[in-house]
Every structure is written in structure tokens, then in C-alpha cells.
Amino acid sequence: MVQTVLETGPVAEESTSRATHINAYRLMLLARVLDDKFASLYRAGKIHGGVFLGRGQEALSVAVGLSLREGDIFAPLIRDQAGRLAFGESILDAVRTYLGSSLGPMRGRDGNVHRGRPLQGLLPMISHLGAMIAVVNGTLFARRMKGISGTVGAACIGDGATSTGAFHEALNQAAVEKLPLVLVLADNQYAYSTPNSRQFACQSLLDRAAGYGVAGHGVDGTDLCACLNTVGQAVAQARAGHGPQLVVAQLLRLCGHGEHDVADYVDTKLKSSPVGRDCLKVAEEFLRQQSWASETDLAAWRSEAIQRVEEAVATVQREPAPDPFAEEWTALSSRQLTELHDEESPGPVDI
Amino acid sequence: MVQTVLETGPVAEESTSRATHINAYRLMLLARVLDDKFASLYRAGKIHGGVFLGRGQEALSVAVGLSLREGDIFAPLIRDQAGRLAFGESILDAVRTYLGSSLGPMRGRDGNVHRGRPLQGLLPMISHLGAMIAVVNGTLFARRMKGISGTVGAACIGDGATSTGAFHEALNQAAVEKLPLVLVLADNQYAYSTPNSRQFACQSLLDRAAGYGVAGHGVDGTDLCACLNTVGQAVAQARAGHGPQLVVAQLLRLCGHGEHDVADYVDTKLKSSPVGRDCLKVAEEFLRQQSWASETDLAAWRSEAIQRVEEAVATVQREPAPDPFAEEWTALSSRQLTELHDEESPGPVDI
Amino acid sequence: MSVTYLEAIRAAQARALAEDPRVFIYGQDVGAFGGAFKATKNLANEFPGRVLDAPISEDAIAGLAVGAAIEGLRPIIEMQFADFSTVAFNQIVNQAATLYWRTQVPCPITVRLPCGATSGSGPFHSQTMETIYAHYPGLIVMTPATVEDAYSMLLEAVAIDDPVVFCEHKLLYYHLKADALPTEALPVGKARLAREGRDMTIVTYSAMVHEALAAADELKPEGWEIEVVDLRTVKPLDTDTVMASVARTGRLLCVGESWPWGGVSAEVIARVATEGFDLLDAPPQRLNAKDTPVPYHPNLWAAHRPTARSVAAAARKILRQ
Amino acid sequence: MSVTYLEAIRAAQARALAEDPRVFIYGQDVGAFGGAFKATKNLANEFPGRVLDAPISEDAIAGLAVGAAIEGLRPIIEMQFADFSTVAFNQIVNQAATLYWRTQVPCPITVRLPCGATSGSGPFHSQTMETIYAHYPGLIVMTPATVEDAYSMLLEAVAIDDPVVFCEHKLLYYHLKADALPTEALPVGKARLAREGRDMTIVTYSAMVHEALAAADELKPEGWEIEVVDLRTVKPLDTDTVMASVARTGRLLCVGESWPWGGVSAEVIARVATEGFDLLDAPPQRLNAKDTPVPYHPNLWAAHRPTARSVAAAARKILRQ
Ligand SMILES: Cc1ncc(C[n+]2csc(CCOP(=O)(O)OP(=O)(O)O)c2C)c(N)n1
Ligand SMILES: Cc1ncc(C[n+]2csc(CCOP(=O)(O)OP(=O)(O)O)c2C)c(N)n1
Ligand SMILES: [Mg+2]
Ligand SMILES: [Mg+2]
């Protein structure tokens, strides 16, 4: 059975092993199937707002999720369905958030990729790019202050987000504090429609590592083996106390920025180049080559994934939407400090 | 006569020449004397708010000012008295701003180091560290758009300010646009009381250049010759169209963060190390060694500097302070869009 | 031919680019792609070199605009969503807004903010920020509610010598249509009487103008004639027009989509209470979004913001007094 | 023994560190140096490893605090000047302020903002920012005016499970003294009657409380008894206490040091006008700083902010009606 629980544990030392690979592949497949389902629900008008897929980025993402273990911190970004599943997020959390179910972790208050469970180490992104890294720093800082060692925090980020001040401040902060941060940078060649050439001028974003005094790791983001190895090593280094690790993966977003976007701006040469390979196909081919999976296995895994996703969607579609009248309209945990306004207000005072 | 006008021009090719050196030294000296005067006015309670000196940083700063020419852009920071004078800012502008004269460029509205003349290319800093760099970018961007070539823009910055998001976004922006920006980083080992070890984790801030894809230049900031050479070269490179240049100088702040600060946190070992040398003394010694200046010359230059400063202060002290009743209390250039408030408001309407 | 609110914004930018060589546009994906909302569609093509993609660096985008303005250009910068202007906040409120006052050098930049809640957008793609920017001296804050105003006010924003925060409402982008682009407009800073009435004044702006008008429709069969004032710019705020309307109706409801604490509605009520107290026949009231982040789910979203229905309900309370 | 406002802030932090192992302090120069204003003097020594210098990275400072809060700690972060919190703005209003509402995980961080104008500080070291933060849902905004409140409210800020923006006024740091630290305090969110009077209510907060009290002194020989309400927290704002006072006096003046558009004074007047209209015997008025950046020169500065004198003048106008 595909593992979507936290016990998966670190993978560095066994990253080329059969079991790890199959597990990783099946998580990638599940993520792809789930993403595809969101895309079709979007086309059917069943989803409010945008849908953001991780197509083409599953190998990198799954490697992050699998390299972490229980008690670690994970701040995924918009293309990390695979990493989320690998880290232990349930399919239901994803579907409930996309469909706005009141039973989901965000209770319909926030949607799509803006979800998480902070107390389980899964940080729910805010939209402002770069802003989650310092939050991961804070969790790691807190662990150290509490005397807890061995925690790793992984934050995912895109090429475009490296241009934010928040990215810079947070990576530098992690370096100064020597925090066990693994910053996983998916260089998918575009930020929305903006190509790398309009985003940065260094040869490779890996060139940034030295400037922060952190270790840098480059990896082919289309190659699951490489991702498992490199991310696994980076996580191990961070866990061993060697400070922040910057992983830069080369790959291509094999979808629009969101499902509303046909992405005709993507350079066709890139699509046919090595970064344009579909990591899922590459991984599948590798399993075939190693004879680790038969066609029957592959087909069975796919149908199982489809079935799990369909079940989850069917379940969630029967769940209650949030009820504005039952909603507690306060942003404060300190209820007694909530102010009343407008229609709730007592109205003109008569004396 | 010490030149404090814009005609000084570029110095790269003649940076070791006698005239250049003497000119630079005399500007440094003038800056030092002016700074010392501000310090004594501060101690005498004659200055409102803080006083920030460039002591120990004059060699680097003067090199920036002298490397620029008329039509260039200069965004000095708090320790750039020397660079300002070299770029052509008058002593009066400095004194008037510190003393709040209504005749100064800031008319008492802003004070101390927060001064400039944007239309003469001298940008008045806002306090938020890092925030001026993008503004310099904008001026260079505009020049290009207007078809003006050959402009260079220099922005000064400290080690501490490299940790700001603004620094990062702007340097990256300049690199992407390949703007003729020269970013001059005075690594004076401390940001207020914070040592470099709590500010960044790379070996040298020069390691950052590659990450932005910009040229990097290291220099001994206590050595005038080296500063004139290196900064001159960086400016020449930028002018020649080779994109942003990052100059990183090693030196020590030979004063408190501001004059209120005794700076007892500064490591005594640093003070006695090469970065702790006083660039003014080093330059003076060099002039002596080269027999470019006699003791009489040196003494005469000093008294002339003192005289000019004293004259300026005496003049400004007779100038009118801003008058709140004559003040136009609007932040808008579009006068007709100014709103009236409070006491100016017409009061209750009777109908 | 009909033209949408979004097309009007695009047309205004095209015209500004065509008529004034000092104008350029800078922002994420505004170039060949035409912007996240297509507000700059084709402009990069039509005006080569003058519509440029920026890195994801809102602070530096705004900073660059200020520098270009110092050099005499007229930058229009687009924030992909108003919400993201929080990371350009410092350059807008401390750099751009203070430049003229400090140096006598004007800072003619236009900051386009796609604002406001739309269903399914959630806490970080829905914010209105007029309250925040209007608080700062040195900024003009425009909040057009109509296709005509979107067009003419954006042209004015570019022409004005001061920094203008131009709050476009995303909910109006595609749905709101006019027959043609306007050929004349009210002066900047003038509010508009969107509907005349004798029984009560609703003061509002941006998308809420349409909720207020719908509420007025709803109240008409009940015998109430509601006057609706569209502020157009919230800073400067046209107190005179507001006051004149309240003088006619004696009753005031202010409606804003921003959060209740210190919003436009507080400012309007404070002005009327201080300067036009005796004009009021009943206590003024206000209606705002709820004091929580903007929710994602349409059910919650619809309850979070004022709607024609809740505006009408609030109006009835006042009318009954 | 006497204790200053600043010493009270230091003492509150010392006590919080001593009593609660979850508390730590993070900010520029707060460690061995003791902070730009010495508000953390000796604390790094007394509490090793719990008072840490940060890089000049306000965004990351606030972000780190949120992460630590998620892990159950109680960070106090110091901005060197409130003005610089503009570059931490996003993390405060979008990350910290939304966390609880989105996830049910509280975010107990305290953001210390040395606020307010002092002579010679100029446009970027003088700002008050309570208006900006109070606008956002999810934040508590405290503005202590007394030594006692500086102490007790800072302790409460640390204890509260929500993010608190703690606005300390720099003008009070050294001059304002009390005999001793308080042993009890009003509950959070309760305003304080700083002075009783029957003729008019002045509602204010932070340093302006002292200008209002001085104005009340000035008006006493003229026969006026002025009541002064110190809001203490501006969000939540204690409408009940304000209303009760206005019910007694029938007259209201609101004084704020922030800029006029949409400040605390607008909010207070809007509340009284909407909920207590009939209590008013004269139009309420407000007095704020002028709508320009805060000037550097003492002459301009003194005219820019409300003072006892201008408060008294504004009060007289109302009293004459
Ligand atoms: C501060 C900020 N500015 C703008 C945006 C709008 N935005 C959302 S995703 C995106 C592109 C991100 O590109 P990249 O970081 O490369 O990630 P990718 O989408 O390629 O995975 C942009 C501009 C944002 N979320 N935050
Ligand atoms: C964004 C921001 N945060 C904090 C400050 C307060 N501050 C002013 S100068 C300074 C230290 C600057 O250090 P550095 O950049 O090294 O320059 P130096 O003073 O050493 O020349 C600090 C923290 C500021 N001006 N801006
Ligand atoms: Mg990308
Ligand atoms: Mg320094």
C-alpha cells in the first residue's frame, strides 16, 4: 500500500533501493492523479478560485517529503502535492481544502494550496512568496531553544521567489543562526510567464549558496534517483548540524502557472530539452529498466491511486460547506478581546 | 583649492597621480574636520537628534565621489561626508541640514544625513536601510529609456544593510536590467553594535557577487590608493556597459554608531589590526612618503579646512529657522488636492 | 461596442503610453504575457521597450519607479495583487510619499493595485488596501467604481505629479461594462452622485457602489429614495459633496469593503459628525467587511463583505429612526 | 525609588523572561548592547541565550517569531524604531495576524515598536503606526501612556495568545516616572479614566494623554472640568468607557498623534456618532498631527503634533458651543 504517513523516514542511505523507489514512485503517481483530478474539477467549475499543479515537479517534491521524518518541519509551496503526501498529509486534507469543506484543516477559510497543520509540522503557506522560510527558521530556532535536537525544516521555493527580499532575509538568518534548514529550490525556468532571464542574472541559482555561507547542492529535478539522493543528503547534512543546505533542482513546470493558464509562453526548445522531461515517466522507465515493476504493477498502482482519489472526492463532496451563520467571526484566539461591529453592534444607545 | 565641485571627473586612469591624491586627501580632511565639528556641536547641544560620522571611512567614500562625474547619480549613506563633498555637495548643504536651517536643501523638514538634491543626482537617503538602491536603479533605468548613455549610479551601503530584503531585491534588479550600478559596500565590521558574525555567515560579502551575476571588487578600505584604483575601475566598468559592480571594502568605523554611542563593544583586536588603521593617517603618511606634501602643506590644508567649516557654521547659525506659520503644510505637489484638517477645517456647518 | 472595466484600464494605459513618452509600465508578467489579469495585453508589443517584466521584487519595483520619477518619467507599476503591495509598502509610504515634501521634487508614480474580494480568492488575494495608503500623507488614493472612472481616473493618475495608489476592483474587471470610453470626467477629488434620493445618503466607493445601488433599488418599492455618493477618490475625500448630500437627506450610511477599524467609513462618519453634525436627523451608521481575513469559501465570502442585502438592511434600520 | 517608562519596559521583559521559560527576545542590538534605547539592558547577561541580536532583517525577524510561536514559545521582537516595521509589515499583518483564524493555532508574539515623534528625529524615526496595525483583523494594538501601563500591559502582551503590537512612546521613555512598578492593572482592553470632569471628554492614548491632561489643567482656571479617557489599547477599543464618559459630559474631543486620515480619532468619533449620537450636546471634534511627514526641526515638529495648547484650543471651541 502506498504510504502516506509519517513513518516513511529518512531515505538517504537506501535511496536507490527498490522499496524506496517504488514508494516514491507511487506517491508521485498519487500526486499526479490527485492534481489531474483537481484540474478536471476546475474545468467542471467545481472549484472556487485557482488550481495549481505540481506536474513535472513530483520527483523533487516527493524526495523532500520522504527525506523528512516525524517531528520535522515542512513548508511546501504551490507545486508540492507529492511532497505533502510523502510527508503525511492526507488526500482528504487536500481535497477538503480545494473544495472548501468545513471538515478540512482550513474549514473553508482558506483554500487550494494554502493548507497545512502547523502542530504536525506542516506549515500552511501564505501567498506572499518567500514569507514561509523565516517561519520555518522560527520553528527550528524554537526547537533548539527547547533543547530538542535532530529536527530538520524544509522549505520549498521557486526560481521567481528567490527575487523576494523575504527569501534573502530568511536564508541569511538561517545561515547566521546555523539552523537545520533545507531550502529546496525548484528552478522550473519560469515564474508565471517570466523566464529566468528576467528574474536573475547569475549562471545558476546555486551560485547563491556561497554568498550566504551555506552548502549548495545541484540536482536534475527530472530524475527521481538523483532527487532522492541529493535531497536525502542535504537533509542528512542539516540534521547532522552542518547548517542550512540549499538544493537547486533544474526542471520544467509541465502545466500552466495555474489551470487557467495555457502557458504558451514556454519555450518549445526547453520542452524538448532534458529539463523538459516528465519526471514521472522517467521514474516509471527506471522502474521498468530495473525490472522493479511490471506493466501489471504499474497499471494496478495507477488504478489504486485513481480509486483513492475518487473516493476522497466523493466523500468530500458529501461534506458540509461552511455555514456563515455558524461561523465564529473573530480572528482572535482571545475571544474576550473581539470587537463587535456593524450589524452585530448594539446600535444607538438610548438614555 | 580643495575641489568640491562636480568637475573633478573620473580618476581611474590617474589614480596614483599626485594631484588626484592631494585632492582626495584634502577632501577627506575636510570631511573629517566637518564631522568633528558636527560632533562638537552635538556635545554642545546645538544639534537636534543624532550625529553620524564617517570617521575611518573617508578613503572609500571620497573615492566614490571622485570617481563619479557630473550627470552621474550618487546615493550616499550615513558615513559619506567625504564622498558627498567629492561629488560636489557644498559644506553649506551639510551644515544647514544638521542645524535645520530653512535655507538648506531640506528646509528643516529633514535633518542630518538625510539630505540631497535629487535633480543634481544626489539622492537624499530615507532611513530604511537598503531602500535607496532601487531608487538609483530607477534613475539609471530612466536614463537608458531616455536614450542617455554613460551615466553611472553609485549607492553606498554598510555590512548590516546587506541583510535587508531591499538590498537583495535591488541588486538583483540591477543585475537583471544590467544597469550601470556601482554598489559600494563598506564592511566596517559592525552594524551598530552587531558584529559581522551575527550579520552574515559567508566568508566575505564579496562572495555575494557571483550569486547576483555581477562583478565583484575587494579593496582595503583604509588605503586611499587602493580605494581610488578599485572604485575607479568599478565605475569605469559600469560606465563601459559591463553591468552592476559590487565593491566590498574592509575597514573599521572609528567612532560610535552615532555620537551618542561610546562603542565599547568594538573588539580591541580589530582596532589594532590592519582594518583598524585610520585611512586619513594612512593617506597622510603616503603623501609624506611620496614627498607630495610637506608638513607645512599638511598644516595649511588643515587650517584651511577648519576655516571653511567654521565659516559655514557661523553663516548657518545666523540663518533663519523654519517658521511653522509660514510652513506650507502639505505633502502634495498638487496643491489643489490637499485636504484641510483639524484646526484649519471650517468647523461645524450651520444651515 | 461595449467596454469592460478591465478593458478601460488597458485602454487608459495604451493611451498614456501613446500620448506621453515619459510613461512606462513595470511589473510582474506585464510584458509579453499582458499581466495576470491581462490589463496590459498587447501593450509590450505596441510599445516596445516600454512595458517590462519585473522580478518578484515588489520593494525594488516601487523603488525603481521612484528613481525613474525623479528623472522625470511617469512609471505605472502593477502589483499582481494589491495584497502583495505589503512588501512594497515601505517604498510606497516612506520613499514615494515623502519625496516631494522633503525635496520639492515631485514623484509622479502610479501604483496599480488589483484590489478586493472575489469568490474563492481567500485571505491573500482579496484585500482592499485603500485605508492603509490613505492614512499616509503624500499619497492620492483612487478607487474607481465605474468603467468610465477606471479609464479617466487612471489617465489622471498618470498625469498627477504625486504618487497615486490606484485601487482597481477585481470583481468589476469582467462584469462591469459601459457602452464606450468616456470623453470627459469629473475633476480628481470630486465625488459623484451615483443616484439621487431624498431619504438617505449612502456614501461608498469601488465595488460597493454597485451593492449600494442595488440596495437602493431594493428599497425603492418600499417607498425610500436613496441617494448614493460614489467617492471616486478616498484621499482626498470630497467632504463637500458628502455634506451636501447629507444636508439634503439627513441620514447617512457609509459602506466600505475594507475592515471596520479605521476604514473609509470611519473617516467619512468622523467628517460628517464633526463638520455636519446638525445635518443629521439620525445617527450615521457604517457597514464594512467583517473583522477577519477574507474567507475562501463562497458562503463565507458572501457573508464577510457587505452586499446589497446587508446594505439594504442597514439602511432600513436608519430609515426607521 | 522611581522608575521610568523605559525602565518599566525593561522590568516587564525581565520578569517575563524570569517567569516564563517560553519567552525570548530577538531584535537588532538587543543582546549585549541592550538595544538602541536600552530597553533590554543587561537582559542578555541575566538570561543567557534568550536575548539575541538579529540581522537587519525585519521581515525575517517577524517571520521567525511566528515560527517560534507555532512551536509554543512567546517571542518578544523589538523593531529598532516603529518606522522600520514597514519592512516587517507583511509578516505582521499577513502571517502573524491570520495564523489563528486560518489554523486555530494561536500566535502569541509581541512586537515592540518604539513609536512616536521626538524633537529632531525627522520623518523616519518618529512615526506612530497604531492606525495601520489596528486596521488589520487578528492583532491587538496597545498604546500605554503611563509607566504603570507600560509595565503591566507589556506583561499582558506576552501573556496574550494573539499577536500584540506594543506601541511604546519614545517621548515618554526617560521623562515619565512613577514611584514604583504596579502590582495590579486594569484588564486588557479596558480604557482608563485619567481624569474626571463634567464638561467635556477628551479621548486619547499614548503620549497625547499627557498633552490632554495638561490641556485640562490649562482649562481648569477657566472653569472647565475636562474628563480624560486614556484608551490604553486602541484595538480592541473600549467603546463602553468612552460612551459612558460622553454620556456624562455630552462633549467629545479625540486627540491622536497619528495622521488625520482614518486614525484612532476617526474610529472613536465614528463609534460615538453611530452608537452614542444622542449623547452628544455638540459636534465631536478631533485633533491629529498634520498630514505631512514628521518634520525634523523642533519648530516644525512642535507645530506638527497636537500639544497641550492646541488641545486646549480645540477644546475651547467645543466648550463654547
Ligand atoms: C510577493 C509576491 N509577489 C507576487 C506573487 C504572485 N505570484 C504567485 S506565484 C508567482 C510566480 C512564482 O514563480 P516561482 O517562484 O518560480 O514558482 P513556480 O510558480 O514557478 O513554481 C507569482 C508572481 C506572490 N505570490 N507573492
Ligand atoms: C530597515 C532598517 N532597520 C533598522 C535600521 C536602524 N539602523 C540604522 S543604521 C543601523 C546599522 C547599520 O549598519 P551598517 O549597514 O553596517 O552600516 P554602518 O552603520 O556600519 O555604516 C541600523 C540597524 C534602519 N535604519 N533600517
Ligand atoms: Mg518557477
Ligand atoms: Mg557596518
Coordinates of N, CA and C in Angstrom, one line a residue, chain A residues 73 105-110 114-119 121 123-126 128 130-143 145-146 148 165-167 169-170 172-173 176-177 179 327-341 345-351, chain D residues 21 23-24 26 49-50 52-53 55-73 87 90-91 94-95 97-106 137-140 160-163 188-189 234-239 243 247 267 271 274-279:
Chain A
I73 N 9.9 19.7 10.2 CA 9.0 20.8 9.7 C 9.0 20.8 8.2
P105 N -8.8 21.0 7.2 CA -8.0 21.7 8.1 C -8.1 23.2 8.1
M106 N -8.5 23.7 6.9 CA -8.7 25.2 6.8 C -10.2 25.6 6.9
R107 N -11.1 24.6 7.1 CA -12.5 24.9 7.3 C -13.2 25.8 6.3
G108 N -12.7 25.8 5.1 CA -13.2 26.7 4.1 C -12.7 28.2 4.2
R109 N -12.0 28.4 5.2 CA -11.5 29.8 5.4 C -10.4 30.1 4.4
D110 N -9.5 29.1 4.2 CA -8.5 29.3 3.2 C -8.6 28.1 2.2
H114 N -3.2 26.6 0.1 CA -3.0 27.3 1.3 C -3.5 26.4 2.5
R115 N -2.8 25.4 2.8 CA -3.3 24.5 3.8 C -2.1 23.8 4.5
G116 N -2.4 23.4 5.7 CA -1.4 22.7 6.5 C -1.9 22.4 7.9
R117 N -1.0 21.9 8.7 CA -1.3 21.6 10.1 C -0.1 21.9 10.9
P118 N 0.0 23.2 11.3 CA 1.2 23.6 11.9 C 1.7 22.8 13.1
L119 N 0.7 22.3 13.9 CA 1.2 21.5 15.0 C 1.7 20.1 14.6
G121 N 3.7 20.0 12.1 CA 5.0 20.4 11.4 C 4.7 20.8 9.9
L123 N 3.5 23.4 7.6 CA 3.1 24.8 7.7 C 2.2 25.3 6.5
P124 N 1.1 25.9 6.8 CA 0.3 26.4 5.7 C 0.8 27.7 5.1
M125 N 1.1 27.6 3.8 CA 1.7 28.8 3.2 C 0.8 30.0 3.2
I126 N 1.3 31.2 3.4 CA 0.6 32.4 2.9 C 1.1 32.6 1.5
H128 N 2.3 35.2 -0.1 CA 3.5 36.1 -0.3 C 4.7 35.2 -0.4
G130 N 8.2 33.6 -0.5 CA 9.4 33.8 0.4 C 9.1 33.9 1.8
A131 N 7.8 34.2 2.1 CA 7.5 34.5 3.5 C 7.5 33.3 4.5
M132 N 7.5 32.1 4.0 CA 7.4 31.0 4.8 C 8.8 30.5 5.4
I133 N 9.8 31.0 4.7 CA 11.2 30.5 5.1 C 11.5 30.9 6.5
A134 N 11.3 32.2 6.8 CA 11.6 32.7 8.2 C 10.7 32.0 9.2
V135 N 9.5 31.6 8.8 CA 8.7 30.9 9.8 C 9.3 29.5 10.1
V136 N 9.8 28.8 9.1 CA 10.5 27.6 9.3 C 11.7 27.8 10.2
N137 N 12.4 28.9 9.9 CA 13.5 29.2 10.8 C 13.1 29.3 12.3
G138 N 11.9 30.0 12.4 CA 11.4 30.2 13.8 C 11.1 28.9 14.5
T139 N 10.6 27.9 13.8 CA 10.3 26.6 14.4 C 11.6 25.9 14.8
L140 N 12.6 26.0 13.9 CA 13.8 25.4 14.2 C 14.6 26.0 15.4
F141 N 14.5 27.3 15.4 CA 15.0 28.1 16.5 C 14.4 27.7 17.8
A142 N 13.1 27.6 17.7 CA 12.3 27.2 19.0 C 12.8 25.8 19.4
R143 N 12.9 24.9 18.5 CA 13.3 23.5 18.9 C 14.6 23.6 19.6
M145 N 15.9 26.1 21.2 CA 15.8 26.8 22.4 C 15.1 25.8 23.5
K146 N 14.3 24.9 23.0 CA 13.7 23.9 23.9 C 14.6 22.7 24.1
I148 N 15.5 20.6 21.9 CA 15.2 19.4 21.0 C 16.2 19.4 19.9
G165 N 12.7 39.8 -1.2 CA 13.5 40.2 0.0 C 13.3 39.2 1.1
A166 N 12.2 38.6 1.2 CA 11.9 37.7 2.3 C 12.8 36.4 2.1
F167 N 13.0 36.0 0.9 CA 13.9 34.8 0.7 C 15.3 35.1 1.2
E169 N 16.4 37.5 3.3 CA 16.5 37.8 4.8 C 16.5 36.4 5.5
A170 N 15.6 35.6 5.1 CA 15.4 34.3 5.8 C 16.6 33.4 5.6
N172 N 19.6 34.2 4.9 CA 20.7 34.7 5.7 C 20.5 34.5 7.2
Q173 N 19.3 34.7 7.6 CA 19.0 34.5 9.0 C 19.3 33.0 9.4
V176 N 23.1 32.6 9.6 CA 23.7 33.2 10.8 C 23.4 32.4 12.1
E177 N 22.2 31.8 12.1 CA 21.8 31.0 13.3 C 22.2 29.6 13.1
L179 N 20.9 27.2 11.4 CA 19.7 26.4 11.6 C 19.7 25.2 10.6
E327 N -20.5 30.3 11.7 CA -19.1 30.8 11.7 C -18.8 31.7 12.9
E328 N -17.6 31.5 13.5 CA -17.2 32.4 14.6 C -16.4 33.5 13.9
W329 N -17.0 34.7 13.8 CA -16.3 35.7 13.1 C -15.4 36.5 14.0
T330 N -14.3 35.8 14.3 CA -13.2 36.5 15.0 C -11.9 36.0 14.6
A331 N -10.9 36.9 14.5 CA -9.6 36.5 14.1 C -8.7 36.3 15.4
L332 N -9.3 36.4 16.5 CA -8.6 36.4 17.8 C -8.8 35.1 18.5
S333 N -7.8 34.5 19.0 CA -7.9 33.4 19.9 C -8.4 33.9 21.3
S334 N -8.1 35.1 21.6 CA -8.6 35.7 22.9 C -10.0 36.2 22.6
R335 N -11.0 35.4 22.7 CA -12.4 35.7 22.4 C -12.9 37.0 23.1
Q336 N -12.5 37.1 24.3 CA -13.0 38.3 25.1 C -12.5 39.6 24.5
L337 N -11.5 39.6 23.7 CA -11.0 40.8 23.1 C -11.5 41.1 21.7
T338 N -12.4 40.3 21.3 CA -13.1 40.5 20.0 C -14.0 41.7 20.0
E339 N -13.9 42.5 19.0 CA -14.8 43.7 19.0 C -16.1 43.4 18.1
L340 N -17.2 44.0 18.5 CA -18.4 43.8 17.7 C -18.5 45.0 16.7
H341 N -19.0 44.7 15.6 CA -19.1 45.8 14.6 C -20.5 45.7 13.9
S345 N -23.5 45.2 16.2 CA -23.3 46.2 17.3 C -24.6 46.6 17.9
P346 N -24.6 47.0 19.1 CA -25.8 47.2 19.8 C -26.7 48.3 19.3
G347 N -26.1 49.1 18.4 CA -26.9 50.2 17.8 C -27.0 51.4 18.7
P348 N -27.7 52.4 18.3 CA -27.7 53.7 19.1 C -28.1 53.4 20.5
V349 N -27.4 54.1 21.4 CA -27.7 54.0 22.8 C -28.9 54.9 23.1
D350 N -29.9 54.5 23.8 CA -30.9 55.4 24.3 C -30.7 55.7 25.8
I351 N -30.7 56.9 26.1 CA -30.6 57.3 27.5 C -31.7 58.3 27.9
Chain D
P21 N 9.6 30.4 30.8 CA 10.8 29.9 30.0 C 10.5 29.9 28.5
V23 N 9.6 32.5 26.9 CA 9.8 33.9 26.4 C 11.2 34.0 26.0
F24 N 11.4 34.7 24.8 CA 12.8 35.1 24.4 C 12.6 36.4 23.7
Y26 N 14.2 39.0 20.6 CA 15.0 38.9 19.4 C 14.8 40.3 18.6
G49 N 21.4 33.3 26.3 CA 20.8 32.5 25.2 C 19.4 32.9 24.9
R50 N 18.8 33.8 25.6 CA 17.4 34.1 25.4 C 17.1 35.5 25.0
L52 N 18.6 37.8 21.9 CA 19.5 37.6 20.8 C 19.5 38.7 19.7
D53 N 20.7 39.0 19.3 CA 20.8 40.0 18.2 C 20.4 39.4 16.9
P55 N 20.0 40.0 12.6 CA 20.5 40.8 11.4 C 19.4 41.9 11.1
I56 N 19.8 42.8 10.2 CA 18.9 43.9 9.8 C 17.9 43.3 8.8
S57 N 17.0 42.6 9.3 CA 16.1 41.8 8.5 C 14.7 41.8 9.2
E58 N 14.0 42.9 9.2 CA 12.8 42.9 10.0 C 11.8 41.9 9.5
D59 N 11.7 41.7 8.2 CA 10.8 40.7 7.7 C 11.1 39.3 8.3
A60 N 12.3 38.9 8.3 CA 12.7 37.6 8.8 C 12.6 37.6 10.4
I61 N 12.8 38.7 11.0 CA 12.7 38.8 12.5 C 11.2 38.4 12.8
A62 N 10.3 39.1 12.2 CA 8.9 38.8 12.5 C 8.5 37.4 12.0
G63 N 9.0 36.9 10.9 CA 8.7 35.6 10.4 C 9.2 34.5 11.4
L64 N 10.4 34.7 11.9 CA 11.0 33.8 12.9 C 10.1 33.8 14.1
A65 N 9.7 34.9 14.5 CA 8.8 35.0 15.7 C 7.6 34.1 15.6
V66 N 7.0 34.2 14.4 CA 5.7 33.4 14.1 C 6.1 31.9 14.2
G67 N 7.2 31.5 13.6 CA 7.5 30.1 13.7 C 7.8 29.7 15.1
A68 N 8.4 30.5 15.9 CA 8.7 30.1 17.3 C 7.4 30.0 18.1
A69 N 6.5 30.9 17.7 CA 5.2 30.9 18.4 C 4.4 29.7 18.1
I70 N 4.5 29.2 16.8 CA 3.8 28.0 16.5 C 4.3 26.8 17.3
E71 N 5.6 26.9 17.7 CA 6.2 25.9 18.5 C 6.0 26.1 20.0
G72 N 5.2 27.1 20.3 CA 4.8 27.2 21.7 C 5.6 28.3 22.5
L73 N 6.5 28.9 21.8 CA 7.3 29.9 22.5 C 6.6 31.3 22.5
V87 N 9.0 47.3 6.9 CA 9.6 46.2 6.1 C 9.3 44.9 6.8
N90 N 4.5 42.8 6.1 CA 3.8 41.7 5.6 C 3.7 40.5 6.6
Q91 N 4.8 40.3 7.2 CA 4.8 39.1 8.2 C 3.9 39.4 9.4
N94 N 0.0 39.8 7.6 CA -0.5 38.6 6.8 C -0.1 37.3 7.4
Q95 N 1.0 37.2 8.0 CA 1.5 35.9 8.6 C 1.0 35.8 10.0
A97 N -1.0 37.8 11.9 CA -2.4 38.2 12.2 C -3.4 37.2 11.7
T98 N -3.0 36.4 10.7 CA -4.0 35.5 10.1 C -3.9 34.0 10.6
L99 N -2.8 33.8 11.3 CA -2.5 32.4 11.7 C -3.6 31.7 12.4
Y100 N -4.0 32.4 13.5 CA -5.1 31.7 14.3 C -6.4 31.5 13.5
W101 N -6.8 32.5 12.8 CA -8.0 32.4 12.1 C -8.0 31.3 11.1
R102 N -6.8 31.2 10.5 CA -6.7 30.1 9.4 C -6.6 28.7 10.0
T103 N -5.8 28.6 11.1 CA -5.4 27.3 11.5 C -5.8 26.9 12.9
Q104 N -6.4 27.8 13.7 CA -6.7 27.6 15.1 C -5.5 27.4 16.0
V105 N -4.3 27.7 15.4 CA -3.1 27.7 16.2 C -2.8 29.1 16.6
P106 N -2.7 29.4 17.9 CA -2.5 30.8 18.2 C -1.1 31.3 17.9
P137 N -7.5 42.7 11.0 CA -8.0 41.7 11.9 C -6.9 40.8 12.5
G138 N -7.0 40.4 13.7 CA -6.1 39.5 14.3 C -5.0 40.1 15.1
L139 N -5.0 41.3 15.2 CA -3.9 42.0 16.0 C -4.5 42.7 17.2
I140 N -3.8 42.7 18.3 CA -4.1 43.6 19.4 C -3.1 44.7 19.4
I160 N -0.9 37.2 26.4 CA -2.0 37.0 25.4 C -1.6 36.0 24.3
D161 N -2.6 35.2 23.9 CA -2.3 34.2 22.9 C -2.4 34.8 21.5
D162 N -2.6 36.0 21.3 CA -2.7 36.6 20.0 C -1.5 37.6 19.8
P163 N -1.2 37.9 18.5 CA -0.1 38.8 18.3 C -0.5 40.2 18.8
V188 N -6.9 43.9 30.1 CA -6.6 44.3 28.7 C -7.9 44.8 28.0
G189 N -7.8 45.8 27.3 CA -9.0 46.2 26.5 C -9.8 47.2 27.3
V234 N -5.8 50.5 21.6 CA -6.6 51.1 20.6 C -7.4 50.0 19.8
K235 N -6.9 48.8 19.9 CA -7.7 47.7 19.4 C -7.5 46.5 20.3
P236 N -8.5 46.0 20.9 CA -9.8 46.5 20.9 C -9.9 47.8 21.6
L237 N -10.9 48.5 21.2 CA -11.1 49.9 21.7 C -12.3 49.8 22.6
D238 N -12.1 50.4 23.8 CA -13.1 50.3 24.8 C -14.2 51.3 24.6
T239 N -15.1 51.0 23.8 CA -16.2 51.9 23.4 C -17.1 52.2 24.7
M243 N -18.1 55.8 25.8 CA -19.5 56.2 25.7 C -20.0 56.6 27.1
A247 N -21.5 60.2 27.8 CA -22.9 60.3 28.4 C -22.9 61.3 29.6
E267 N -11.9 56.7 14.3 CA -12.6 55.5 14.7 C -13.4 55.8 16.0
R271 N -17.5 55.7 16.2 CA -18.2 54.8 17.2 C -19.2 55.7 18.0
T274 N -22.1 56.8 15.8 CA -23.0 55.7 15.4 C -23.8 55.2 16.6
E275 N -23.1 55.0 17.7 CA -23.7 54.3 18.8 C -24.1 55.2 19.9
G276 N -23.6 56.5 19.9 CA -24.0 57.3 21.1 C -24.3 58.7 20.6
F277 N -24.9 58.8 19.4 CA -25.3 60.1 18.8 C -26.0 61.0 19.7
D278 N -27.0 60.4 20.4 CA -27.9 61.3 21.2 C -27.2 61.7 22.5
L279 N -26.1 61.2 22.8 CA -25.3 61.6 24.0 C -24.6 62.9 23.8

